Coordinates of C-alpha atoms in Angstrom, one line a residue:
M1 CA 116.9 112.6 -221.7
F2 CA 116.1 113.2 -225.4
K3 CA 112.6 112.0 -224.8
N4 CA 112.1 114.6 -222.1
I5 CA 113.5 117.3 -224.4
K6 CA 111.1 116.2 -227.1
N7 CA 108.1 116.3 -224.7
W8 CA 109.2 119.8 -223.6
I9 CA 109.3 121.1 -227.2
H10 CA 106.1 119.3 -228.3
I11 CA 102.9 121.4 -228.5
N12 CA 99.4 119.9 -228.1
T13 CA 97.2 121.1 -231.0
L14 CA 95.4 119.6 -234.0
D15 CA 96.4 122.0 -236.8
P16 CA 99.6 120.5 -238.4
N17 CA 100.9 123.9 -239.5
E18 CA 100.3 125.3 -236.0
I19 CA 102.2 122.3 -234.6
R20 CA 105.1 122.8 -237.0
R21 CA 105.4 126.6 -236.2
R22 CA 105.1 126.2 -232.4
N23 CA 107.6 123.4 -232.3
L24 CA 110.0 125.4 -234.5
L25 CA 109.5 128.4 -232.2
N26 CA 110.1 126.3 -229.1
T27 CA 113.3 125.0 -230.7
L28 CA 114.5 128.5 -231.4
V29 CA 113.5 129.7 -227.9
K30 CA 115.4 126.8 -226.4
G31 CA 118.5 127.6 -228.4
T32 CA 118.2 131.2 -227.2
L33 CA 117.9 130.1 -223.6
I34 CA 121.0 127.9 -223.9
I35 CA 122.9 130.7 -225.6
A36 CA 121.8 133.1 -222.8
I37 CA 122.8 130.7 -220.1
L38 CA 126.2 130.0 -221.7
A39 CA 126.8 133.8 -222.2
A40 CA 126.0 134.5 -218.5
I41 CA 128.2 131.7 -217.4
I42 CA 131.1 132.7 -219.6
T43 CA 130.7 136.3 -218.6
S44 CA 130.6 135.5 -214.9
I45 CA 133.7 133.3 -215.2
Y46 CA 135.5 136.1 -217.1
I47 CA 134.6 138.7 -214.3
I48 CA 135.8 136.4 -211.6
V49 CA 139.0 135.3 -213.3
F50 CA 140.0 138.7 -214.6
N51 CA 138.3 140.9 -212.0
A52 CA 136.6 142.7 -215.0
W53 CA 133.4 143.9 -213.4
S54 CA 134.3 147.5 -214.1
Q55 CA 135.2 146.9 -217.8
P56 CA 132.9 148.7 -220.3
G57 CA 130.2 146.4 -221.6
I58 CA 130.7 143.5 -219.2
Q59 CA 127.8 144.5 -216.9
L60 CA 125.7 145.1 -220.0
M61 CA 126.6 141.6 -221.4
L62 CA 125.6 139.9 -218.1
I63 CA 122.4 141.9 -217.8
S64 CA 121.5 141.2 -221.5
S65 CA 122.1 137.5 -221.0
L66 CA 119.7 137.4 -218.0
I67 CA 117.2 139.5 -219.9
F68 CA 117.4 137.1 -222.9
F69 CA 116.9 134.1 -220.6
L70 CA 113.9 135.6 -218.9
G71 CA 112.5 136.8 -222.2
G72 CA 112.9 133.4 -223.8
L73 CA 111.3 131.6 -220.8
T74 CA 108.4 134.0 -221.0
I75 CA 108.0 133.5 -224.7
Y76 CA 108.0 129.7 -224.2
I77 CA 105.2 129.9 -221.6
I78 CA 103.2 132.2 -223.9
N79 CA 103.8 129.8 -226.8
R80 CA 101.9 127.1 -224.9
R81 CA 98.8 129.3 -225.1
A82 CA 99.1 131.8 -228.0
S83 CA 101.6 130.9 -230.6
L84 CA 101.1 134.1 -232.7
V85 CA 101.8 136.4 -229.8
A86 CA 104.8 134.4 -228.8
A87 CA 106.2 134.4 -232.3
I88 CA 105.8 138.1 -232.7
L89 CA 107.4 138.8 -229.3
F90 CA 110.3 136.5 -230.2
L91 CA 111.0 138.2 -233.5
L92 CA 110.6 141.7 -231.8
L93 CA 113.1 140.6 -229.1
L94 CA 115.4 139.3 -231.8
T95 CA 115.1 142.6 -233.8
L96 CA 115.7 144.6 -230.6
A97 CA 118.7 142.6 -229.7
S98 CA 120.1 143.0 -233.2
S99 CA 119.6 146.8 -232.9
V100 CA 121.8 147.1 -229.8
S101 CA 124.4 144.4 -230.9
D102 CA 126.8 147.0 -232.5
T103 CA 127.2 150.7 -233.1
P104 CA 124.5 152.5 -235.1
A105 CA 126.9 153.2 -238.0
Q106 CA 127.8 149.5 -238.3
L107 CA 124.2 148.4 -238.0
A108 CA 123.0 150.9 -240.6
D109 CA 125.7 150.4 -243.2
G110 CA 128.4 148.1 -241.9
R111 CA 129.5 144.7 -240.7
S112 CA 126.3 144.1 -238.6
L113 CA 123.8 145.0 -241.2
F114 CA 123.2 141.2 -241.9
V115 CA 121.7 140.6 -238.4
Y116 CA 118.4 142.1 -239.6
T117 CA 118.0 139.3 -242.1
L118 CA 117.4 136.8 -239.3
P119 CA 113.9 138.0 -238.2
I120 CA 112.9 138.4 -241.9
A121 CA 113.8 134.7 -242.8
I122 CA 112.4 133.3 -239.5
A123 CA 109.1 135.2 -239.7
S124 CA 107.9 133.2 -242.7
L125 CA 108.5 130.0 -240.8
I126 CA 107.0 130.7 -237.3
I127 CA 104.2 133.2 -238.1
H128 CA 103.1 133.1 -241.8
P129 CA 104.8 133.4 -245.2
I130 CA 103.5 137.0 -245.6
A131 CA 105.0 138.0 -242.2
S132 CA 108.5 138.3 -243.8
F133 CA 107.4 141.4 -245.6
F134 CA 106.3 143.1 -242.3
F135 CA 109.7 142.4 -240.7
A136 CA 111.5 143.5 -243.9
I137 CA 109.8 146.8 -243.6
L138 CA 110.4 147.0 -239.9
S139 CA 114.2 146.3 -240.4
S140 CA 114.3 148.9 -243.2
V141 CA 112.7 151.5 -241.0
I142 CA 115.2 150.7 -238.2
I143 CA 118.3 151.0 -240.4
V144 CA 117.0 154.3 -241.9
L145 CA 116.5 155.7 -238.4
L146 CA 119.9 154.5 -237.3
A147 CA 121.5 156.1 -240.4
L148 CA 119.8 159.4 -239.8
S149 CA 120.9 159.3 -236.1
V150 CA 124.5 159.2 -237.2
S151 CA 124.0 161.5 -240.2
I152 CA 124.8 159.0 -242.9
V153 CA 122.9 158.2 -246.1
P154 CA 120.5 155.2 -245.6
N155 CA 121.6 152.0 -247.4
I156 CA 118.9 151.8 -250.1
P157 CA 120.3 148.6 -251.7
A158 CA 120.1 146.9 -248.3
I159 CA 116.4 147.9 -248.1
F160 CA 115.7 146.3 -251.5
G161 CA 117.7 143.4 -250.4
F162 CA 115.5 143.0 -247.3
L163 CA 112.4 143.1 -249.5
F164 CA 113.9 140.6 -252.0
L165 CA 114.8 138.3 -249.0
A166 CA 111.2 138.6 -247.8
L167 CA 110.0 137.6 -251.3
I168 CA 112.2 134.6 -251.3
S169 CA 111.2 133.6 -247.8
W170 CA 107.5 134.0 -248.6
F171 CA 107.9 131.8 -251.7
S172 CA 109.9 129.2 -249.9
A173 CA 107.6 129.0 -246.9
R174 CA 104.5 128.9 -249.1
S175 CA 106.0 126.1 -251.2
L176 CA 107.0 124.3 -248.1
E177 CA 103.5 124.5 -246.7
R178 CA 102.0 123.3 -250.0
A179 CA 104.4 120.4 -250.1
L180 CA 103.7 119.5 -246.5
K181 CA 99.9 119.7 -247.2
D182 CA 100.3 117.4 -250.2
L183 CA 102.5 115.0 -248.2
R184 CA 99.9 114.9 -245.4
S185 CA 97.2 114.2 -247.9
T186 CA 99.3 111.4 -249.4
N187 CA 100.1 110.0 -246.0
A188 CA 96.4 110.1 -245.1
N189 CA 95.5 108.2 -248.3
L190 CA 98.3 105.7 -247.6
D191 CA 97.1 105.3 -244.0
Q192 CA 93.6 104.6 -245.3
L193 CA 94.8 102.3 -247.9
V194 CA 97.0 100.4 -245.4
T195 CA 94.1 100.2 -243.0
E196 CA 91.8 98.8 -245.7
R197 CA 94.4 96.4 -247.0
T198 CA 95.1 95.3 -243.4
R199 CA 91.4 94.8 -242.7
A200 CA 91.0 92.8 -246.0
L201 CA 94.1 90.7 -245.2
V202 CA 92.8 89.9 -241.7
E203 CA 89.4 89.0 -243.1
S204 CA 91.1 86.9 -245.8
L205 CA 93.3 85.1 -243.3
A206 CA 90.2 84.5 -241.1
R207 CA 88.3 83.0 -244.1
E208 CA 91.3 80.9 -245.0
R209 CA 91.6 79.6 -241.5
I210 CA 87.9 78.7 -241.5
E211 CA 88.1 77.1 -244.9
A212 CA 91.3 75.2 -243.9
G213 CA 89.6 74.0 -240.7
R214 CA 86.5 72.9 -242.7
S215 CA 88.6 71.1 -245.3
I216 CA 90.6 69.3 -242.6
A217 CA 87.4 68.3 -240.9
I218 CA 86.0 66.9 -244.1
L219 CA 89.2 65.2 -245.1
E220 CA 89.5 63.5 -241.7
S221 CA 85.8 62.4 -241.8
I222 CA 85.7 60.7 -245.2
T223 CA 86.3 57.0 -245.5
D224 CA 88.3 57.2 -248.7
G225 CA 92.1 57.5 -248.4
V226 CA 93.5 60.8 -249.7
I227 CA 97.1 61.6 -250.2
V228 CA 98.3 65.0 -251.4
Y229 CA 101.8 65.3 -253.0
D230 CA 103.6 68.5 -253.6
I231 CA 105.2 69.5 -256.9
H232 CA 108.3 67.5 -255.9
G233 CA 106.4 64.3 -255.3
K234 CA 106.5 64.4 -251.5
A235 CA 103.4 63.5 -249.5
I236 CA 102.3 66.5 -247.5
V237 CA 98.8 65.5 -246.5
A238 CA 97.3 62.1 -245.7
N239 CA 94.0 61.6 -243.9
P240 CA 93.4 58.9 -241.2
A241 CA 91.5 56.7 -243.7
T242 CA 94.7 56.3 -245.8
T243 CA 96.7 54.7 -243.0
Q244 CA 93.8 52.4 -242.3
L245 CA 93.3 51.3 -245.9
L246 CA 97.0 50.9 -246.7
S247 CA 97.8 49.3 -243.3
L248 CA 100.7 51.7 -242.9
P249 CA 101.6 54.1 -240.0
H250 CA 101.0 57.7 -240.6
E251 CA 104.7 58.5 -240.2
Q252 CA 105.5 56.2 -243.1
V253 CA 102.9 57.8 -245.4
I254 CA 103.6 61.4 -244.7
N255 CA 106.8 62.9 -246.1
S256 CA 107.2 59.8 -248.3
S257 CA 107.6 60.0 -252.0
K258 CA 105.5 58.6 -254.8
D259 CA 108.1 56.0 -255.5
D260 CA 108.0 54.8 -251.9
L261 CA 104.3 54.1 -252.3
T262 CA 104.7 52.3 -255.6
R263 CA 107.5 50.1 -254.2
A264 CA 105.1 48.7 -251.5
K265 CA 105.3 44.9 -251.2
A266 CA 101.5 44.7 -251.3
L267 CA 101.5 45.6 -255.0
N268 CA 102.2 43.2 -257.8
A269 CA 104.3 44.3 -260.8
N270 CA 101.4 45.2 -263.0
D271 CA 99.6 47.2 -260.3
R272 CA 102.9 48.9 -259.4
R273 CA 103.3 50.1 -263.0
I274 CA 99.6 51.3 -263.1
L275 CA 99.9 53.2 -259.8
S276 CA 103.2 54.8 -260.8
D277 CA 101.6 56.0 -264.1
L278 CA 98.5 57.4 -262.2
L279 CA 100.7 59.4 -259.8
T280 CA 103.2 60.6 -262.5
N281 CA 100.6 61.6 -265.1
P282 CA 97.4 62.6 -263.1
G283 CA 94.3 63.3 -265.0
Q284 CA 95.6 61.6 -268.2
Q285 CA 94.0 58.2 -267.5
P286 CA 90.5 56.9 -267.1
A287 CA 88.5 58.1 -264.1
S288 CA 89.8 55.3 -261.9
Y289 CA 91.8 52.0 -261.9
R290 CA 91.4 48.9 -259.8
L291 CA 94.5 47.8 -258.0
H292 CA 95.1 44.8 -255.7
W293 CA 96.8 45.8 -252.5
G294 CA 97.5 42.5 -250.8
K295 CA 94.1 41.0 -250.1
K296 CA 92.3 44.3 -250.7
T297 CA 91.0 45.8 -254.0
F298 CA 91.2 49.6 -254.4
S299 CA 89.6 51.9 -256.9
V300 CA 92.3 54.5 -257.3
S301 CA 92.1 57.9 -259.1
S302 CA 94.4 60.9 -259.3
A303 CA 94.2 64.6 -260.3
Q304 CA 96.4 67.6 -260.4
V305 CA 96.1 70.3 -257.7
F306 CA 96.1 74.0 -258.7
D307 CA 96.3 77.2 -256.7
T308 CA 94.1 80.3 -257.2
E309 CA 96.3 81.4 -260.1
E310 CA 95.9 78.1 -262.0
T311 CA 99.5 77.1 -261.2
R312 CA 100.0 73.4 -260.6
I313 CA 101.2 72.8 -257.1
G314 CA 100.8 69.1 -256.7
T315 CA 98.9 65.9 -257.1
V316 CA 96.1 64.3 -255.1
A317 CA 95.5 60.5 -255.1
V318 CA 92.2 59.0 -253.8
F319 CA 92.0 55.3 -252.6
R320 CA 88.5 53.8 -252.3
D321 CA 88.1 50.4 -250.7
F322 CA 86.5 48.3 -253.5
T323 CA 87.1 44.9 -252.0
H324 CA 83.5 44.1 -251.2
E325 CA 82.2 45.2 -254.5
A326 CA 85.0 43.3 -256.3
E327 CA 84.1 40.1 -254.5
I328 CA 80.4 40.6 -255.4
E329 CA 81.3 41.2 -259.1
K330 CA 83.6 38.2 -259.1
M331 CA 80.8 36.1 -257.6
K332 CA 78.3 37.5 -260.1
D333 CA 80.6 36.6 -263.0
T334 CA 81.1 33.1 -261.7
I335 CA 77.4 32.5 -261.2
L336 CA 76.6 34.1 -264.6
A337 CA 79.2 31.9 -266.4
T338 CA 78.2 28.8 -264.5
V339 CA 74.5 29.2 -264.9
S340 CA 74.7 30.2 -268.6
H341 CA 76.9 27.1 -269.3
E342 CA 74.6 24.8 -267.4
L343 CA 71.6 26.2 -269.2
R344 CA 73.0 25.7 -272.6
T345 CA 73.3 21.9 -272.3
P346 CA 69.6 21.2 -271.5
L347 CA 68.4 23.8 -274.0
N348 CA 70.4 22.2 -276.7
A349 CA 68.9 18.8 -275.7
I350 CA 65.4 20.3 -275.8
L351 CA 66.0 21.9 -279.2
G352 CA 67.3 18.7 -280.6
H353 CA 64.4 16.5 -279.4
V354 CA 61.8 19.0 -280.5
E355 CA 63.4 19.2 -284.0
M356 CA 63.3 15.4 -284.1
L357 CA 59.6 15.5 -283.1
K358 CA 58.9 18.1 -285.8
E359 CA 60.7 16.0 -288.4
A360 CA 58.5 13.0 -287.4
V361 CA 61.4 10.9 -286.3
Y362 CA 59.3 9.3 -283.6
G363 CA 56.2 9.1 -285.8
P364 CA 53.8 11.4 -287.7
I365 CA 52.4 14.5 -286.0
N366 CA 49.4 16.6 -286.8
A367 CA 49.4 20.3 -287.8
K368 CA 48.6 21.5 -284.3
Q369 CA 51.6 19.6 -282.9
A370 CA 53.8 20.9 -285.7
R371 CA 52.9 24.5 -284.8
A372 CA 53.6 23.8 -281.2
S373 CA 56.9 22.4 -282.1
E374 CA 57.7 25.5 -284.1
R375 CA 57.0 27.7 -281.1
I376 CA 59.1 25.5 -278.8
I377 CA 62.0 25.6 -281.3
S378 CA 61.7 29.4 -281.7
N379 CA 61.6 30.2 -278.0
T380 CA 64.4 27.6 -277.3
R381 CA 66.7 29.3 -279.8
R382 CA 65.8 32.6 -278.3
L383 CA 66.8 31.3 -274.9
L384 CA 70.1 30.0 -276.4
D385 CA 70.8 33.4 -277.9
I386 CA 70.3 35.0 -274.4
V387 CA 72.5 32.4 -272.8
S388 CA 75.2 33.0 -275.5
D389 CA 75.0 36.7 -274.8
L390 CA 75.3 36.2 -271.1
L391 CA 78.4 33.9 -271.6
D392 CA 80.0 36.5 -273.9
Q393 CA 79.3 39.3 -271.4
A394 CA 80.8 37.2 -268.6
Q395 CA 83.9 36.4 -270.7
I396 CA 84.4 40.0 -271.7
E397 CA 84.1 41.3 -268.1
A398 CA 86.4 38.5 -266.8
G399 CA 89.0 39.4 -269.5
R400 CA 88.8 36.0 -271.1
M401 CA 87.4 36.9 -274.5
S402 CA 89.6 35.6 -277.3
F403 CA 89.8 36.1 -281.1
K404 CA 90.7 33.6 -283.8
I405 CA 92.4 35.8 -286.4
S406 CA 92.4 34.6 -290.0
P407 CA 91.9 36.0 -293.5
F408 CA 88.2 36.3 -294.6
K409 CA 86.2 37.6 -297.5
P410 CA 83.8 40.5 -296.8
G411 CA 81.5 39.1 -299.4
E412 CA 81.2 35.8 -297.6
L413 CA 80.6 37.7 -294.3
L414 CA 77.7 39.6 -295.9
D415 CA 76.2 36.5 -297.5
N416 CA 76.3 34.5 -294.3
V417 CA 74.6 37.3 -292.3
R418 CA 71.9 37.7 -295.0
G419 CA 71.4 34.0 -295.1
L420 CA 71.0 33.7 -291.3
M421 CA 68.6 36.7 -291.1
S422 CA 66.6 36.2 -294.3
K423 CA 63.8 34.2 -292.7
T424 CA 63.4 36.6 -289.8
S425 CA 63.1 39.6 -292.3
A426 CA 60.7 37.6 -294.5
D427 CA 58.5 36.8 -291.6
K428 CA 58.1 40.6 -290.9
H429 CA 57.8 41.4 -294.6
L430 CA 60.9 43.6 -294.4
A431 CA 63.5 43.9 -297.2
L432 CA 67.0 42.9 -296.1
T433 CA 69.5 44.2 -298.6
G434 CA 73.3 44.5 -298.7
E435 CA 76.1 46.1 -300.7
I436 CA 79.9 46.2 -300.7
E437 CA 81.6 49.4 -301.9
P438 CA 84.4 48.8 -304.5
E439 CA 87.1 50.3 -302.3
V440 CA 86.7 47.4 -299.7
P441 CA 89.6 44.9 -300.1
E442 CA 88.7 41.4 -301.2
I443 CA 90.5 39.9 -298.3
L444 CA 90.5 41.3 -294.7
I445 CA 92.2 40.1 -291.5
G446 CA 90.1 39.5 -288.4
D447 CA 87.9 37.1 -286.5
P448 CA 85.1 36.2 -289.0
T449 CA 83.0 34.5 -286.3
R450 CA 83.0 37.5 -284.0
L451 CA 82.5 39.9 -286.9
Q452 CA 79.5 37.9 -288.0
Q453 CA 78.2 38.0 -284.4
I454 CA 78.6 41.8 -284.4
L455 CA 76.8 42.2 -287.7
V456 CA 74.0 39.7 -286.8
N457 CA 73.4 41.5 -283.5
L458 CA 73.0 44.8 -285.3
V459 CA 70.7 43.3 -287.9
I460 CA 68.6 41.6 -285.2
N461 CA 68.3 44.9 -283.4
A462 CA 67.3 46.7 -286.6
L463 CA 64.7 44.0 -287.6
K464 CA 63.3 43.9 -284.0
F465 CA 62.4 47.6 -284.0
T466 CA 61.4 48.0 -287.7
E467 CA 57.7 47.3 -288.5
K468 CA 57.8 48.3 -292.2
G469 CA 60.3 49.3 -294.8
S470 CA 63.8 47.7 -295.0
V471 CA 67.1 47.0 -293.3
H472 CA 70.2 47.7 -295.4
I473 CA 73.8 46.4 -294.8
R474 CA 76.7 48.3 -296.3
L475 CA 80.4 47.5 -296.2
F476 CA 82.7 50.4 -297.1
C477 CA 86.0 52.1 -296.3
P478 CA 85.8 55.6 -294.7
D479 CA 89.5 56.1 -295.3
R480 CA 92.6 54.1 -296.3
K481 CA 93.3 52.7 -292.9
H482 CA 89.8 51.6 -291.9
W483 CA 86.8 49.6 -293.1
A484 CA 83.3 49.8 -291.8
M485 CA 80.0 47.9 -291.5
E486 CA 76.8 50.0 -291.6
V487 CA 73.3 48.8 -290.7
R488 CA 70.5 51.2 -291.7
D489 CA 66.9 50.7 -290.9
T490 CA 63.6 52.5 -291.3
G491 CA 62.3 51.8 -287.9
M492 CA 61.1 53.8 -284.9
G493 CA 64.4 55.5 -284.2
I494 CA 66.0 56.3 -280.8
P495 CA 65.3 59.3 -278.7
E496 CA 68.3 61.7 -278.5
D497 CA 68.5 61.5 -274.7
E498 CA 68.8 57.7 -274.9
Q499 CA 71.4 57.4 -277.6
E500 CA 74.4 57.8 -275.2
H501 CA 73.1 54.9 -273.0
I502 CA 72.1 52.2 -275.6
F503 CA 75.5 50.5 -275.4
D504 CA 75.3 50.1 -271.6
P505 CA 74.8 46.5 -270.4
F506 CA 71.2 45.5 -269.6
R507 CA 70.0 48.9 -270.9
Q508 CA 67.1 49.3 -273.3
V509 CA 65.1 52.2 -274.6
D510 CA 62.0 52.5 -272.4
N511 CA 59.0 52.5 -274.8
N512 CA 56.2 50.2 -276.0
M513 CA 58.2 48.6 -278.8
T514 CA 60.9 47.6 -276.3
R515 CA 58.4 46.0 -274.0
K516 CA 56.9 44.2 -276.9
H517 CA 60.3 42.7 -277.9
A518 CA 61.6 41.6 -274.5
G519 CA 65.3 40.9 -274.0
F520 CA 68.2 41.5 -271.6
G521 CA 69.6 44.5 -273.5
L522 CA 73.0 42.8 -274.0
G523 CA 73.2 42.7 -277.8
L524 CA 74.4 46.3 -278.5
S525 CA 76.6 46.2 -275.3
I526 CA 78.4 43.1 -276.6
V527 CA 78.8 44.7 -280.0
N528 CA 80.4 47.8 -278.5
Q529 CA 82.7 45.8 -276.2
L530 CA 83.8 43.4 -279.0
V531 CA 84.5 46.3 -281.4
A532 CA 86.5 48.1 -278.7
L533 CA 88.6 44.9 -278.1
M534 CA 89.3 44.8 -281.9
G535 CA 90.5 48.4 -281.8
G536 CA 87.5 49.9 -283.4
K537 CA 84.5 52.0 -282.4
V538 CA 80.7 52.0 -282.9
A539 CA 78.6 55.1 -283.7
V540 CA 74.9 55.6 -284.0
K541 CA 72.8 58.3 -285.8
S542 CA 69.1 58.2 -285.3
T543 CA 66.0 60.4 -285.7
L544 CA 62.9 59.5 -283.8
G545 CA 60.4 58.1 -286.3
A546 CA 62.8 58.1 -289.2
G547 CA 65.1 55.1 -288.4
S548 CA 68.6 54.5 -287.2
V549 CA 72.1 54.0 -288.6
F550 CA 74.7 51.9 -286.7
T551 CA 78.3 52.1 -288.0
V552 CA 81.1 49.9 -286.9
T553 CA 84.6 51.2 -287.9
L554 CA 87.6 48.8 -287.6
P555 CA 91.3 49.2 -288.6
I556 CA 92.5 47.4 -291.7
V557 CA 95.0 44.8 -290.5
Q558 CA 97.5 43.9 -293.2
T559 CA 99.3 41.0 -291.4
G560 CA 97.3 39.5 -288.6
G561 CA 97.7 42.5 -286.4
L562 CA 94.9 41.7 -284.0
Q563 CA 96.3 40.1 -280.9
H564 CA 94.5 37.3 -279.0
E565 CA 92.9 38.7 -275.9

């Protein structure tokens, strides 16, 4: 019912002000029609009940009600086509009805004077704000004529009151139209903004769905196991590779906690501790750890997950099957250790017998045979050094390198190294010098054999790549808690782009000098690994063509602090 009434009142037009005025006029007209109908009904009932047809004014009341109804209906029909004409007719009808609603004296200067304010106030709402002044003047003329018709003085204050009411109505209607205009403008801007935001949101959601689908496809296709934990440590994502690698059902992985994974029976105590640390403190460990999961070997890494606002929302753990590679490495280490050990025995025998030949134990030899013996001895020792390096590398990688900790004198360490390398430096006409700064303690704690190996490897490397000049060894203390060994040469230097790789196993600088002095490239790698096991570090500074400086920095141990590895 209310919907039908609304449709009856509604006017089809595009001008919002026109719509407002027409709808308001329709509402007023409908109210007038209802009042006219009620008046006609009440009057008819009164006539029937009290037989009052002949009473003064009853017939006029009934006729007026019918006229008002017909007039209102006519105005409504006109309003559907021409709102201005309909509004003027309505106000004229209202003014006319007001003029016959009481005696002329009461209308001109009595109780019914106020009825003329109605068309003045309504005119600014259904026609135009300025129309109030027209009907104020019209009402003033009517009350003047009515006053003159009954010979009374026109009510001048009432006329000024009509004009003042017209001014207020004009101002109010004008302000209302401006406010409505601003409101429509704001609504239009809001509608546009909502439309743009909605479109952007739809596009964003579409992009996110595409990205999510792409990410899921990538995640499900990779062979590495991936588990994503939320901020509370609960697994929320696990790809199919995870269940295959861990030999666990998907239901057991998803929604499980980090602790559930670390308590798996396939882990030993040490690997359980490492995995727990990886998942609890992601990104604070080396790039990856190797863990044994039953008969499998995994390379495991972890990282924090952040949202677009750089807020941490979880942790991701990646499991890579490293079983095949681990078996190959183990096989390589075994072969390397076995072959190196088996090579050392015959090489030592060869070296011993050649030295006996050189010393004429089996009889005198000529100069040519002596030179040949020297070359055999030199190359055999070189092979023994290579075998020793291979054995050391195998022991380090297998975690079987050990240290024999004891007090030693830095001076003796320096003298031993110079004594071992003096002939090599003399053969190349290079000066081999050394010094110990006064702040170095007279007694240090460490493994003198491994320290001598470190220093000898550095000196050999310096002598190998220095054609003229000198090699200088310096022992000093960079601070109160550390001591250092420095080897400085005047050789060819190392290119800047190669310096970060010179400590890698089997890595050599690629140039003519390196090819001239063949080798496995293990010397500096072993130095770096031994120093790391001792809790120290190795640094290199080099300028191409101006020589190199290698510095080994180690902690000063007061009471045998180094532990056997």
